[in-house]
Amino acid sequence: MALLQNLRLFLPESILSATVLVLFIADFFTTKQKKAPLFFGLSLIGLLAALGAAYVSRSMPAASLFTGMVAFDAAGTFFKVLFSLSAIVIIFFSSGSREMERVDIPSYCILLLTLTLGMMLLATSTNLLMLYLSLEMVSISSYILSGFLKGIRRSSEAALKYVIYGGVASGIMAYGFSLLYGLSGTLSMSEMFVYFSTHATDKSVLFVGLVLSLAGFGYKIAAFPFHMWAPDVYEGAPTPVAAFFSVGPKAAGFAALIRFFLTALAIKSPDQFGDLKLAGWPELITLLAIVTMTFGNFAALYQTNLKRLLAYSSIAHAGYLLMGFAALNQEAIQAVFFYLIVYFVMNLGAFLVVIMILNQRGVEDLEGYNGIGRRGGQGAYLAVMMAVFLFSLTGLPPFAGFAGKLYLFTAVIKAKMFGLAIVGVLNSVVSLYYYIRVVKVMFFVDPPDQNPFRFSGLSHPVLVSGLAALTLAMGLFWDPLVRIVRESAVMLF
């Protein structure tokens, strides 16, 4: 394919790259007082342009770009739109957050857009070298963003732990990729599939290579036992950054995981996938799903800091998503895509409430949420919004989380993985306890004083209302969303 055609299909990434360059240059010519509005505005323009470019290109035929390094297909476009929307929402979160008043906004915007660009590349990589470089691009940007609160010890500690865990996971993954390259003689996922389909392979070496490769994916999606960084990083990072980590890099990790296994190591039929070399990776994914969701939910029971609670909740939701992938059929992959959208809305909503309470009261611990629902009309409104998001994260009707889990569990049951579905349902019941505990504290515990809760600004109340409305709407009318994911869950193999 001609270079110009490649660049045309690579337009969202090109726009983000150009925006990062513009932000660099603008930093030299602006005064400190004008930087925050200008850089947030320029970032929004770049992200909206990338979003528009990705949306316009959705009907173009799938293609392999840059000599097979990245793919242009419906699944890639889906994730580009999701990442752009995530970054746009996070900019609105950041612009009203008091935590962000102490950070260097130009550097923050540059890193946020670089991270978004890295996620786009990670989700569309079809070559192991490209995938590894994209993962590093996402990781390095994330390390810096997690330690962005200068002078605050827990933020520096979070960044250090993130670097150490990430470095170890990255090294293990590189070794796994080297084993796969040694077996197949190629870094291309599609060529690897052809080789494994036509040649005898040492299954023990292949299994070890897959397990080691899984370390990098597991680290990015915060799956057990690669989750250790998540609670400390969520707690130490600025809250808008933690919110972004909970949806963006996690979705990118799932995109890369699904593309890697289904392209290189799966037998494909119209509706079903299978283990190409009987290497045992579907069983490994199933085990990972069970352990991840169970650990995440039980660990969340003991959390008293809301950001740590949402971190363990995020680990549990990684388990639910892995459950969908383990089912290995087209409907289950669509269910994973559906759940990623639903999780994006309800989890960002919960994080926004945390930001609003942090802005007004300066607390993250559960004790600081005592009686917020009884602190006047605005306090009651915010508590109701939080209850909507938490009920949805549990999977209760009529909210979006119920539709997402229904879709996931149905696909798992159709794959006749009844035990896995039962474990998923039992885990949802366990999660009800720690989500309800937050609601109980907000409404049924006496507040320490009678000062009414006041919103600081209008942008966050409007945004939280919109996210809550979407959470309810997607739980009542999910057919349009199902149609979108059916068209989007198509990859170029």
mmCIF file of N, CA and C in Angstrom, residues 271-272 320-339 403-418 420-421 486:
data_model
loop_
_atom_site.group_PDB
_atom_site.id
_atom_site.type_symbol
_atom_site.label_atom_id
_atom_site.label_comp_id
_atom_site.label_asym_id
_atom_site.label_seq_id
_atom_site.Cartn_x
_atom_site.Cartn_y
_atom_site.Cartn_z
ATOM 1 N N ASP A 271 -17.773 -17.966 14.013
ATOM 2 C CA ASP A 271 -18.273 -17.573 15.334
ATOM 3 C C ASP A 271 -17.437 -18.083 16.495
ATOM 4 N N GLN A 272 -16.408 -18.832 16.212
ATOM 5 C CA GLN A 272 -15.690 -19.520 17.291
ATOM 6 C C GLN A 272 -14.190 -19.417 17.088
ATOM 7 N N TYR A 320 -13.701 -9.914 35.174
ATOM 8 C CA TYR A 320 -14.941 -10.115 34.409
ATOM 9 C C TYR A 320 -14.655 -10.065 32.899
ATOM 10 N N LEU A 321 -13.817 -9.090 32.515
ATOM 11 C CA LEU A 321 -13.505 -8.954 31.082
ATOM 12 C C LEU A 321 -12.713 -10.157 30.569
ATOM 13 N N LEU A 322 -11.803 -10.663 31.393
ATOM 14 C CA LEU A 322 -11.052 -11.870 30.996
ATOM 15 C C LEU A 322 -11.988 -13.066 30.853
ATOM 16 N N MET A 323 -13.024 -13.087 31.684
ATOM 17 C CA MET A 323 -14.013 -14.156 31.600
ATOM 18 C C MET A 323 -14.650 -14.175 30.203
ATOM 19 N N GLY A 324 -14.950 -12.994 29.679
ATOM 20 C CA GLY A 324 -15.519 -12.910 28.331
ATOM 21 C C GLY A 324 -14.542 -13.396 27.277
ATOM 22 N N PHE A 325 -13.268 -13.002 27.419
ATOM 23 C CA PHE A 325 -12.270 -13.421 26.438
ATOM 24 C C PHE A 325 -12.074 -14.936 26.485
ATOM 25 N N ALA A 326 -12.132 -15.514 27.700
ATOM 26 C CA ALA A 326 -11.905 -16.958 27.857
ATOM 27 C C ALA A 326 -12.973 -17.781 27.127
ATOM 28 N N ALA A 327 -14.152 -17.203 26.913
ATOM 29 C CA ALA A 327 -15.227 -17.943 26.243
ATOM 30 C C ALA A 327 -14.898 -18.232 24.779
ATOM 31 N N LEU A 328 -14.031 -17.411 24.180
ATOM 32 C CA LEU A 328 -13.507 -17.665 22.830
ATOM 33 C C LEU A 328 -14.582 -17.847 21.759
ATOM 34 N N ASN A 329 -15.562 -16.992 21.759
ATOM 35 C CA ASN A 329 -16.482 -16.956 20.624
ATOM 36 C C ASN A 329 -16.750 -15.499 20.267
ATOM 37 N N GLN A 330 -17.302 -15.296 19.088
ATOM 38 C CA GLN A 330 -17.466 -13.935 18.579
ATOM 39 C C GLN A 330 -18.393 -13.109 19.469
ATOM 40 N N GLU A 331 -19.446 -13.753 19.988
ATOM 41 C CA GLU A 331 -20.379 -13.022 20.850
ATOM 42 C C GLU A 331 -19.691 -12.571 22.143
ATOM 43 N N ALA A 332 -18.794 -13.413 22.666
ATOM 44 C CA ALA A 332 -18.087 -13.055 23.896
ATOM 45 C C ALA A 332 -17.134 -11.885 23.652
ATOM 46 N N ILE A 333 -16.481 -11.872 22.495
ATOM 47 C CA ILE A 333 -15.599 -10.739 22.170
ATOM 48 C C ILE A 333 -16.430 -9.455 22.064
ATOM 49 N N GLN A 334 -17.612 -9.571 21.445
ATOM 50 C CA GLN A 334 -18.505 -8.398 21.386
ATOM 51 C C GLN A 334 -18.909 -7.959 22.792
ATOM 52 N N ALA A 335 -19.142 -8.947 23.666
ATOM 53 C CA ALA A 335 -19.525 -8.619 25.050
ATOM 54 C C ALA A 335 -18.399 -7.888 25.772
ATOM 55 N N VAL A 336 -17.150 -8.265 25.481
ATOM 56 C CA VAL A 336 -16.009 -7.561 26.082
ATOM 57 C C VAL A 336 -15.987 -6.108 25.612
ATOM 58 N N PHE A 337 -16.199 -5.888 24.324
ATOM 59 C CA PHE A 337 -16.238 -4.527 23.783
ATOM 60 C C PHE A 337 -17.372 -3.736 24.444
ATOM 61 N N PHE A 338 -18.527 -4.385 24.566
ATOM 62 C CA PHE A 338 -19.694 -3.732 25.186
ATOM 63 C C PHE A 338 -19.364 -3.346 26.630
ATOM 64 N N TYR A 339 -18.751 -4.264 27.355
ATOM 65 C CA TYR A 339 -18.468 -3.998 28.776
ATOM 66 C C TYR A 339 -17.433 -2.883 28.936
ATOM 67 N N ALA A 403 -26.637 -4.543 32.157
ATOM 68 C CA ALA A 403 -26.637 -4.949 30.744
ATOM 69 C C ALA A 403 -25.289 -5.536 30.345
ATOM 70 N N GLY A 404 -24.193 -4.903 30.823
ATOM 71 C CA GLY A 404 -22.863 -5.396 30.488
ATOM 72 C C GLY A 404 -22.606 -6.794 31.028
ATOM 73 N N LYS A 405 -22.974 -7.004 32.290
ATOM 74 C CA LYS A 405 -22.745 -8.333 32.868
ATOM 75 C C LYS A 405 -23.687 -9.371 32.266
ATOM 76 N N LEU A 406 -24.906 -8.967 31.970
ATOM 77 C CA LEU A 406 -25.849 -9.899 31.332
ATOM 78 C C LEU A 406 -25.285 -10.382 29.993
ATOM 79 N N TYR A 407 -24.755 -9.450 29.217
ATOM 80 C CA TYR A 407 -24.173 -9.776 27.908
ATOM 81 C C TYR A 407 -22.981 -10.721 28.085
ATOM 82 N N LEU A 408 -22.111 -10.391 29.062
ATOM 83 C CA LEU A 408 -20.920 -11.211 29.304
ATOM 84 C C LEU A 408 -21.293 -12.623 29.773
ATOM 85 N N PHE A 409 -22.158 -12.693 30.780
ATOM 86 C CA PHE A 409 -22.507 -14.000 31.355
ATOM 87 C C PHE A 409 -23.259 -14.857 30.337
ATOM 88 N N THR A 410 -24.094 -14.231 29.510
ATOM 89 C CA THR A 410 -24.817 -14.990 28.483
ATOM 90 C C THR A 410 -23.836 -15.629 27.499
ATOM 91 N N ALA A 411 -22.828 -14.858 27.092
ATOM 92 C CA ALA A 411 -21.832 -15.395 26.154
ATOM 93 C C ALA A 411 -21.045 -16.542 26.797
ATOM 94 N N VAL A 412 -20.732 -16.395 28.077
ATOM 95 C CA VAL A 412 -19.984 -17.445 28.775
ATOM 96 C C VAL A 412 -20.832 -18.710 28.899
ATOM 97 N N ILE A 413 -22.119 -18.540 29.206
ATOM 98 C CA ILE A 413 -23.016 -19.707 29.330
ATOM 99 C C ILE A 413 -23.195 -20.392 27.974
ATOM 100 N N LYS A 414 -23.297 -19.594 26.898
ATOM 101 C CA LYS A 414 -23.428 -20.189 25.557
ATOM 102 C C LYS A 414 -22.185 -20.993 25.183
ATOM 103 N N ALA A 415 -21.033 -20.621 25.772
ATOM 104 C CA ALA A 415 -19.809 -21.388 25.540
ATOM 105 C C ALA A 415 -19.733 -22.609 26.460
ATOM 106 N N LYS A 416 -20.823 -22.829 27.224
ATOM 107 C CA LYS A 416 -20.932 -23.969 28.150
ATOM 108 C C LYS A 416 -19.878 -23.942 29.247
ATOM 109 N N MET A 417 -19.493 -22.726 29.645
ATOM 110 C CA MET A 417 -18.549 -22.573 30.757
ATOM 111 C C MET A 417 -19.365 -22.191 32.005
ATOM 112 N N PHE A 418 -20.170 -23.137 32.448
ATOM 113 C CA PHE A 418 -21.129 -22.848 33.513
ATOM 114 C C PHE A 418 -20.427 -22.514 34.841
ATOM 115 N N LEU A 420 -17.553 -21.093 35.290
ATOM 116 C CA LEU A 420 -17.001 -19.740 35.222
ATOM 117 C C LEU A 420 -18.111 -18.706 35.415
ATOM 118 N N ALA A 421 -19.267 -18.961 34.815
ATOM 119 C CA ALA A 421 -20.389 -18.031 34.969
ATOM 120 C C ALA A 421 -20.841 -17.970 36.429
ATOM 121 N N ARG A 486 -21.222 -5.019 17.530
ATOM 122 C CA ARG A 486 -21.239 -6.087 16.517
ATOM 123 C C ARG A 486 -20.469 -5.662 15.269
#
